[in-house]
């Protein structure tokens, strides 16, 4: 009886956005009873809010082993697997969730996450934008997904608004999510608001020094200001973090091109092209969303 009361209090803390307090109580409950499916799934929600999808998956797998017929668990696993780019498995859990409860009110959210990973951006945008219109209190991850879809469809102002809502939502949970700021920086950049873009890329790097695309994006902006040595240092960092990512090599080529060093520029463009060919030997380079999530 006491444990039920403690769990109810933890869930209340979670619903009120008090993530740290909820996590402490839920962790204590799970430590005392690893078979409490409700505590496991609630703790998984905390990990989802934090963007820790691997940890969330482990908790959800434990919970569904105990309660295999709870539709929401299937949907949450589908969401987490989508975020981990495991689309086939995500699709399986989405289907099993639909079989258990086709009326779950968050189905559009879960479906949109899967569609994004499947590359069906138009449907994802249509479904998610309608859903969030009716659920404006959705958490940062849904707003971030919506922003990515708006960005992919070149609706940059709406994308910027969505990413700002995402950052506000994360902040209300006591979270600072690096790639929200990176995505917001992309929006400012494409709209010519370069100082704001620099600020957001810098925040992303401060929060996560290993976010390689933020280093490259910031480097290109400071190179435009003539700070070539600093820009080269930044892209060297991104290449060190992601040596197999062609875009970083292309970015370095652009910086050297701006500095007037055509020999170095050609070298980095050539290396980037080699990497691109090795990644996509059939030359079918997939369309990106322009953001992260």
Short mmCIF file of N, CA and C in Angstrom, two decimals, residues 135-240:
data_model
loop_
_atom_site.label_atom_id
_atom_site.label_comp_id
_atom_site.label_asym_id
_atom_site.label_seq_id
_atom_site.Cartn_x
_atom_site.Cartn_y
_atom_site.Cartn_z
N UNK A 135 -2.93 19.37 -29.20
CA UNK A 135 -2.17 19.01 -27.99
C UNK A 135 -0.95 19.94 -27.87
N UNK A 136 -1.16 21.23 -27.67
CA UNK A 136 -0.04 22.17 -27.62
C UNK A 136 0.89 21.96 -26.43
N UNK A 137 0.45 21.17 -25.44
CA UNK A 137 1.29 20.92 -24.27
C UNK A 137 2.20 19.70 -24.46
N UNK A 138 2.26 19.16 -25.68
CA UNK A 138 3.16 18.04 -25.94
C UNK A 138 4.59 18.43 -25.56
N UNK A 139 5.40 17.44 -25.23
CA UNK A 139 6.75 17.72 -24.76
C UNK A 139 7.70 18.07 -25.90
N UNK A 140 8.91 18.43 -25.51
CA UNK A 140 9.88 19.00 -26.45
C UNK A 140 10.16 18.10 -27.65
N UNK A 141 10.15 16.78 -27.45
CA UNK A 141 10.52 15.89 -28.56
C UNK A 141 9.53 15.95 -29.70
N UNK A 142 8.23 16.10 -29.39
CA UNK A 142 7.23 16.22 -30.44
C UNK A 142 7.38 17.55 -31.18
N UNK A 143 7.63 18.62 -30.44
CA UNK A 143 7.84 19.93 -31.06
C UNK A 143 9.12 19.93 -31.91
N UNK A 144 10.14 19.22 -31.45
CA UNK A 144 11.37 19.13 -32.24
C UNK A 144 11.12 18.37 -33.54
N UNK A 145 10.38 17.28 -33.46
CA UNK A 145 10.03 16.53 -34.67
C UNK A 145 9.24 17.39 -35.64
N UNK A 146 8.28 18.16 -35.11
CA UNK A 146 7.49 19.04 -35.96
C UNK A 146 8.38 20.08 -36.62
N UNK A 147 9.32 20.63 -35.86
CA UNK A 147 10.24 21.61 -36.43
C UNK A 147 11.06 21.02 -37.56
N UNK A 148 11.51 19.78 -37.39
CA UNK A 148 12.29 19.14 -38.45
C UNK A 148 11.46 18.96 -39.72
N UNK A 149 10.18 18.63 -39.54
CA UNK A 149 9.32 18.45 -40.71
C UNK A 149 9.06 19.77 -41.42
N UNK A 150 8.85 20.83 -40.65
CA UNK A 150 8.67 22.15 -41.26
C UNK A 150 9.96 22.56 -41.99
N UNK A 151 11.11 22.26 -41.38
CA UNK A 151 12.39 22.61 -42.00
C UNK A 151 12.56 21.85 -43.32
N UNK A 152 12.22 20.57 -43.30
CA UNK A 152 12.35 19.76 -44.51
C UNK A 152 11.45 20.27 -45.63
N UNK A 153 10.31 20.84 -45.27
CA UNK A 153 9.38 21.37 -46.28
C UNK A 153 9.65 22.85 -46.58
N UNK A 154 10.78 23.36 -46.04
CA UNK A 154 11.24 24.74 -46.26
C UNK A 154 10.27 25.80 -45.73
N UNK A 155 9.53 25.41 -44.69
CA UNK A 155 8.70 26.38 -43.97
C UNK A 155 9.49 26.83 -42.74
N UNK A 156 10.49 27.67 -42.99
CA UNK A 156 11.51 27.94 -41.98
C UNK A 156 10.99 28.73 -40.78
N UNK A 157 10.07 29.64 -41.00
CA UNK A 157 9.54 30.41 -39.89
C UNK A 157 8.76 29.53 -38.92
N UNK A 158 7.95 28.61 -39.51
CA UNK A 158 7.20 27.67 -38.67
C UNK A 158 8.15 26.71 -37.97
N UNK A 159 9.22 26.31 -38.66
CA UNK A 159 10.22 25.44 -38.05
C UNK A 159 10.86 26.14 -36.85
N UNK A 160 11.21 27.42 -37.04
CA UNK A 160 11.82 28.18 -35.95
C UNK A 160 10.88 28.28 -34.76
N UNK A 161 9.61 28.54 -35.01
CA UNK A 161 8.64 28.63 -33.93
C UNK A 161 8.53 27.30 -33.18
N UNK A 162 8.55 26.20 -33.94
CA UNK A 162 8.44 24.87 -33.32
C UNK A 162 9.66 24.56 -32.46
N UNK A 163 10.85 24.88 -32.97
CA UNK A 163 12.06 24.62 -32.18
C UNK A 163 12.09 25.48 -30.92
N UNK A 164 11.59 26.72 -31.01
CA UNK A 164 11.55 27.57 -29.83
C UNK A 164 10.58 27.00 -28.79
N UNK A 165 9.43 26.47 -29.26
CA UNK A 165 8.50 25.81 -28.35
C UNK A 165 9.14 24.57 -27.74
N UNK A 166 9.94 23.87 -28.54
CA UNK A 166 10.64 22.68 -28.05
C UNK A 166 11.61 23.05 -26.94
N UNK A 167 12.37 24.13 -27.15
CA UNK A 167 13.32 24.57 -26.13
C UNK A 167 12.62 25.00 -24.86
N UNK A 168 11.48 25.69 -25.01
CA UNK A 168 10.70 26.12 -23.84
C UNK A 168 10.17 24.92 -23.06
N UNK A 169 9.70 23.91 -23.80
CA UNK A 169 9.17 22.70 -23.16
C UNK A 169 10.28 21.97 -22.40
N UNK A 170 11.44 21.85 -23.03
CA UNK A 170 12.57 21.19 -22.37
C UNK A 170 12.96 21.96 -21.11
N UNK A 171 13.00 23.27 -21.22
CA UNK A 171 13.37 24.10 -20.08
C UNK A 171 12.40 23.94 -18.92
N UNK A 172 11.11 23.79 -19.24
CA UNK A 172 10.10 23.61 -18.19
C UNK A 172 10.30 22.30 -17.44
N UNK A 173 10.99 21.34 -18.08
CA UNK A 173 11.29 20.06 -17.45
C UNK A 173 12.67 20.06 -16.80
N UNK A 174 13.32 21.22 -16.85
CA UNK A 174 14.66 21.30 -16.28
C UNK A 174 15.72 20.70 -17.17
N UNK A 175 15.44 20.64 -18.48
CA UNK A 175 16.35 20.01 -19.43
C UNK A 175 16.94 21.03 -20.39
N UNK A 176 18.14 20.75 -20.84
CA UNK A 176 18.76 21.51 -21.92
C UNK A 176 19.20 20.50 -22.98
N UNK A 177 18.50 20.47 -24.10
CA UNK A 177 18.75 19.48 -25.14
C UNK A 177 19.61 20.11 -26.24
N UNK A 178 20.86 19.66 -26.40
CA UNK A 178 21.77 20.33 -27.34
C UNK A 178 21.24 20.45 -28.76
N UNK A 179 20.66 19.35 -29.30
CA UNK A 179 20.31 19.40 -30.72
C UNK A 179 19.08 20.26 -31.00
N UNK A 180 18.31 20.64 -29.99
CA UNK A 180 17.24 21.62 -30.21
C UNK A 180 17.89 22.95 -30.60
N UNK A 181 18.94 23.32 -29.89
CA UNK A 181 19.63 24.58 -30.18
C UNK A 181 20.34 24.50 -31.54
N UNK A 182 20.87 23.33 -31.86
CA UNK A 182 21.48 23.15 -33.19
C UNK A 182 20.42 23.35 -34.28
N UNK A 183 19.26 22.72 -34.11
CA UNK A 183 18.20 22.86 -35.10
C UNK A 183 17.70 24.29 -35.20
N UNK A 184 17.59 24.97 -34.07
CA UNK A 184 17.18 26.37 -34.07
C UNK A 184 18.22 27.22 -34.79
N UNK A 185 19.50 26.88 -34.59
CA UNK A 185 20.57 27.58 -35.30
C UNK A 185 20.44 27.42 -36.80
N UNK A 186 20.07 26.24 -37.26
CA UNK A 186 19.88 26.02 -38.69
C UNK A 186 18.79 26.93 -39.25
N UNK A 187 17.72 27.09 -38.47
CA UNK A 187 16.61 27.95 -38.91
C UNK A 187 17.07 29.41 -39.02
N UNK A 188 17.76 29.89 -38.00
CA UNK A 188 18.26 31.27 -38.05
C UNK A 188 19.21 31.44 -39.23
N UNK A 189 20.06 30.44 -39.44
CA UNK A 189 21.06 30.52 -40.50
C UNK A 189 20.41 30.64 -41.88
N UNK A 190 19.43 29.79 -42.15
CA UNK A 190 18.82 29.78 -43.47
C UNK A 190 18.00 31.03 -43.72
N UNK A 191 17.60 31.71 -42.64
CA UNK A 191 16.84 32.94 -42.77
C UNK A 191 17.72 34.19 -42.70
N UNK A 192 19.04 33.98 -42.67
CA UNK A 192 19.96 35.10 -42.70
C UNK A 192 20.19 35.77 -41.36
N UNK A 193 19.72 35.18 -40.28
CA UNK A 193 19.93 35.75 -38.94
C UNK A 193 21.20 35.12 -38.36
N UNK A 194 22.34 35.55 -38.88
CA UNK A 194 23.58 34.85 -38.61
C UNK A 194 24.07 34.97 -37.17
N UNK A 195 23.88 36.11 -36.55
CA UNK A 195 24.32 36.25 -35.16
C UNK A 195 23.52 35.34 -34.24
N UNK A 196 22.21 35.27 -34.48
CA UNK A 196 21.37 34.35 -33.70
C UNK A 196 21.77 32.90 -33.95
N UNK A 197 22.12 32.61 -35.21
CA UNK A 197 22.55 31.25 -35.55
C UNK A 197 23.83 30.90 -34.80
N UNK A 198 24.80 31.82 -34.80
CA UNK A 198 26.05 31.58 -34.07
C UNK A 198 25.77 31.31 -32.59
N UNK A 199 24.88 32.10 -32.02
CA UNK A 199 24.55 31.95 -30.61
C UNK A 199 24.00 30.56 -30.33
N UNK A 200 23.07 30.09 -31.17
CA UNK A 200 22.45 28.79 -30.94
C UNK A 200 23.45 27.64 -31.15
N UNK A 201 24.30 27.75 -32.19
CA UNK A 201 25.31 26.71 -32.40
C UNK A 201 26.29 26.68 -31.22
N UNK A 202 26.63 27.85 -30.69
CA UNK A 202 27.54 27.91 -29.55
C UNK A 202 26.92 27.27 -28.31
N UNK A 203 25.62 27.52 -28.10
CA UNK A 203 24.93 26.90 -26.97
C UNK A 203 24.93 25.38 -27.11
N UNK A 204 24.67 24.90 -28.34
CA UNK A 204 24.65 23.46 -28.59
C UNK A 204 26.01 22.84 -28.27
N UNK A 205 27.09 23.51 -28.67
CA UNK A 205 28.44 23.00 -28.40
C UNK A 205 28.75 23.03 -26.91
N UNK A 206 28.32 24.09 -26.24
CA UNK A 206 28.55 24.18 -24.80
C UNK A 206 27.86 23.05 -24.06
N UNK A 207 26.65 22.70 -24.51
CA UNK A 207 25.89 21.63 -23.87
C UNK A 207 26.44 20.25 -24.24
N UNK A 208 26.94 20.13 -25.47
CA UNK A 208 27.47 18.85 -25.94
C UNK A 208 28.66 19.09 -26.86
N UNK A 209 29.87 19.10 -26.30
CA UNK A 209 31.08 19.37 -27.11
C UNK A 209 31.33 18.31 -28.19
N UNK A 210 30.58 17.22 -28.16
CA UNK A 210 30.77 16.17 -29.17
C UNK A 210 29.71 16.23 -30.27
N UNK A 211 28.94 17.31 -30.32
CA UNK A 211 27.94 17.48 -31.37
C UNK A 211 28.64 18.02 -32.62
N UNK A 212 29.19 17.12 -33.40
CA UNK A 212 30.07 17.48 -34.52
C UNK A 212 29.43 18.44 -35.53
N UNK A 213 28.17 18.24 -35.95
CA UNK A 213 27.60 19.16 -36.94
C UNK A 213 27.56 20.61 -36.48
N UNK A 214 27.43 20.83 -35.17
CA UNK A 214 27.40 22.20 -34.64
C UNK A 214 28.75 22.88 -34.82
N UNK A 215 29.83 22.13 -34.65
CA UNK A 215 31.17 22.69 -34.87
C UNK A 215 31.32 23.15 -36.32
N UNK A 216 30.89 22.29 -37.26
CA UNK A 216 31.02 22.64 -38.68
C UNK A 216 30.16 23.83 -39.05
N UNK A 217 28.92 23.83 -38.56
CA UNK A 217 27.99 24.92 -38.90
C UNK A 217 28.51 26.25 -38.38
N UNK A 218 29.01 26.25 -37.14
CA UNK A 218 29.55 27.48 -36.57
C UNK A 218 30.80 27.91 -37.31
N UNK A 219 31.61 26.95 -37.72
CA UNK A 219 32.84 27.26 -38.45
C UNK A 219 32.56 28.01 -39.75
N UNK A 220 31.57 27.56 -40.49
CA UNK A 220 31.24 28.22 -41.76
C UNK A 220 30.82 29.67 -41.54
N UNK A 221 30.11 29.93 -40.45
CA UNK A 221 29.66 31.29 -40.18
C UNK A 221 30.83 32.20 -39.80
N UNK A 222 31.73 31.70 -38.96
CA UNK A 222 32.86 32.56 -38.58
C UNK A 222 33.86 32.69 -39.72
N UNK A 223 33.88 31.71 -40.63
CA UNK A 223 34.74 31.84 -41.82
C UNK A 223 34.25 32.99 -42.70
N UNK A 224 32.93 33.17 -42.76
CA UNK A 224 32.37 34.28 -43.53
C UNK A 224 32.81 35.63 -42.95
N UNK A 225 33.15 35.63 -41.66
CA UNK A 225 33.64 36.85 -41.01
C UNK A 225 35.16 37.00 -41.17
N UNK A 226 35.77 36.05 -41.86
CA UNK A 226 37.21 36.12 -42.09
C UNK A 226 38.05 35.45 -41.02
N UNK A 227 37.43 34.76 -40.07
CA UNK A 227 38.18 34.07 -39.01
C UNK A 227 38.53 32.66 -39.47
N UNK A 228 39.43 32.58 -40.45
CA UNK A 228 39.70 31.30 -41.10
C UNK A 228 40.42 30.30 -40.20
N UNK A 229 41.40 30.77 -39.43
CA UNK A 229 42.15 29.84 -38.57
C UNK A 229 41.22 29.21 -37.53
N UNK A 230 40.38 30.03 -36.93
CA UNK A 230 39.44 29.52 -35.93
C UNK A 230 38.44 28.56 -36.57
N UNK A 231 37.96 28.91 -37.77
CA UNK A 231 37.01 28.05 -38.47
C UNK A 231 37.64 26.70 -38.78
N UNK A 232 38.90 26.70 -39.21
CA UNK A 232 39.60 25.45 -39.52
C UNK A 232 39.73 24.59 -38.27
N UNK A 233 40.04 25.22 -37.13
CA UNK A 233 40.13 24.48 -35.87
C UNK A 233 38.79 23.81 -35.53
N UNK A 234 37.71 24.55 -35.76
CA UNK A 234 36.38 24.01 -35.44
C UNK A 234 36.06 22.80 -36.32
N UNK A 235 36.38 22.90 -37.61
CA UNK A 235 36.04 21.78 -38.49
C UNK A 235 36.98 20.61 -38.27
N UNK A 236 38.20 20.89 -37.89
CA UNK A 236 39.09 19.78 -37.50
C UNK A 236 38.48 19.00 -36.34
N UNK A 237 37.83 19.74 -35.42
CA UNK A 237 37.14 19.09 -34.30
C UNK A 237 36.00 18.21 -34.80
N UNK A 238 35.22 18.72 -35.74
CA UNK A 238 34.09 17.94 -36.26
C UNK A 238 34.57 16.70 -37.01
N UNK A 239 35.69 16.84 -37.75
CA UNK A 239 36.24 15.69 -38.48
C UNK A 239 36.80 14.66 -37.50
N UNK A 240 37.42 15.15 -36.42
CA UNK A 240 37.92 14.24 -35.38
C UNK A 240 36.78 13.44 -34.76
#
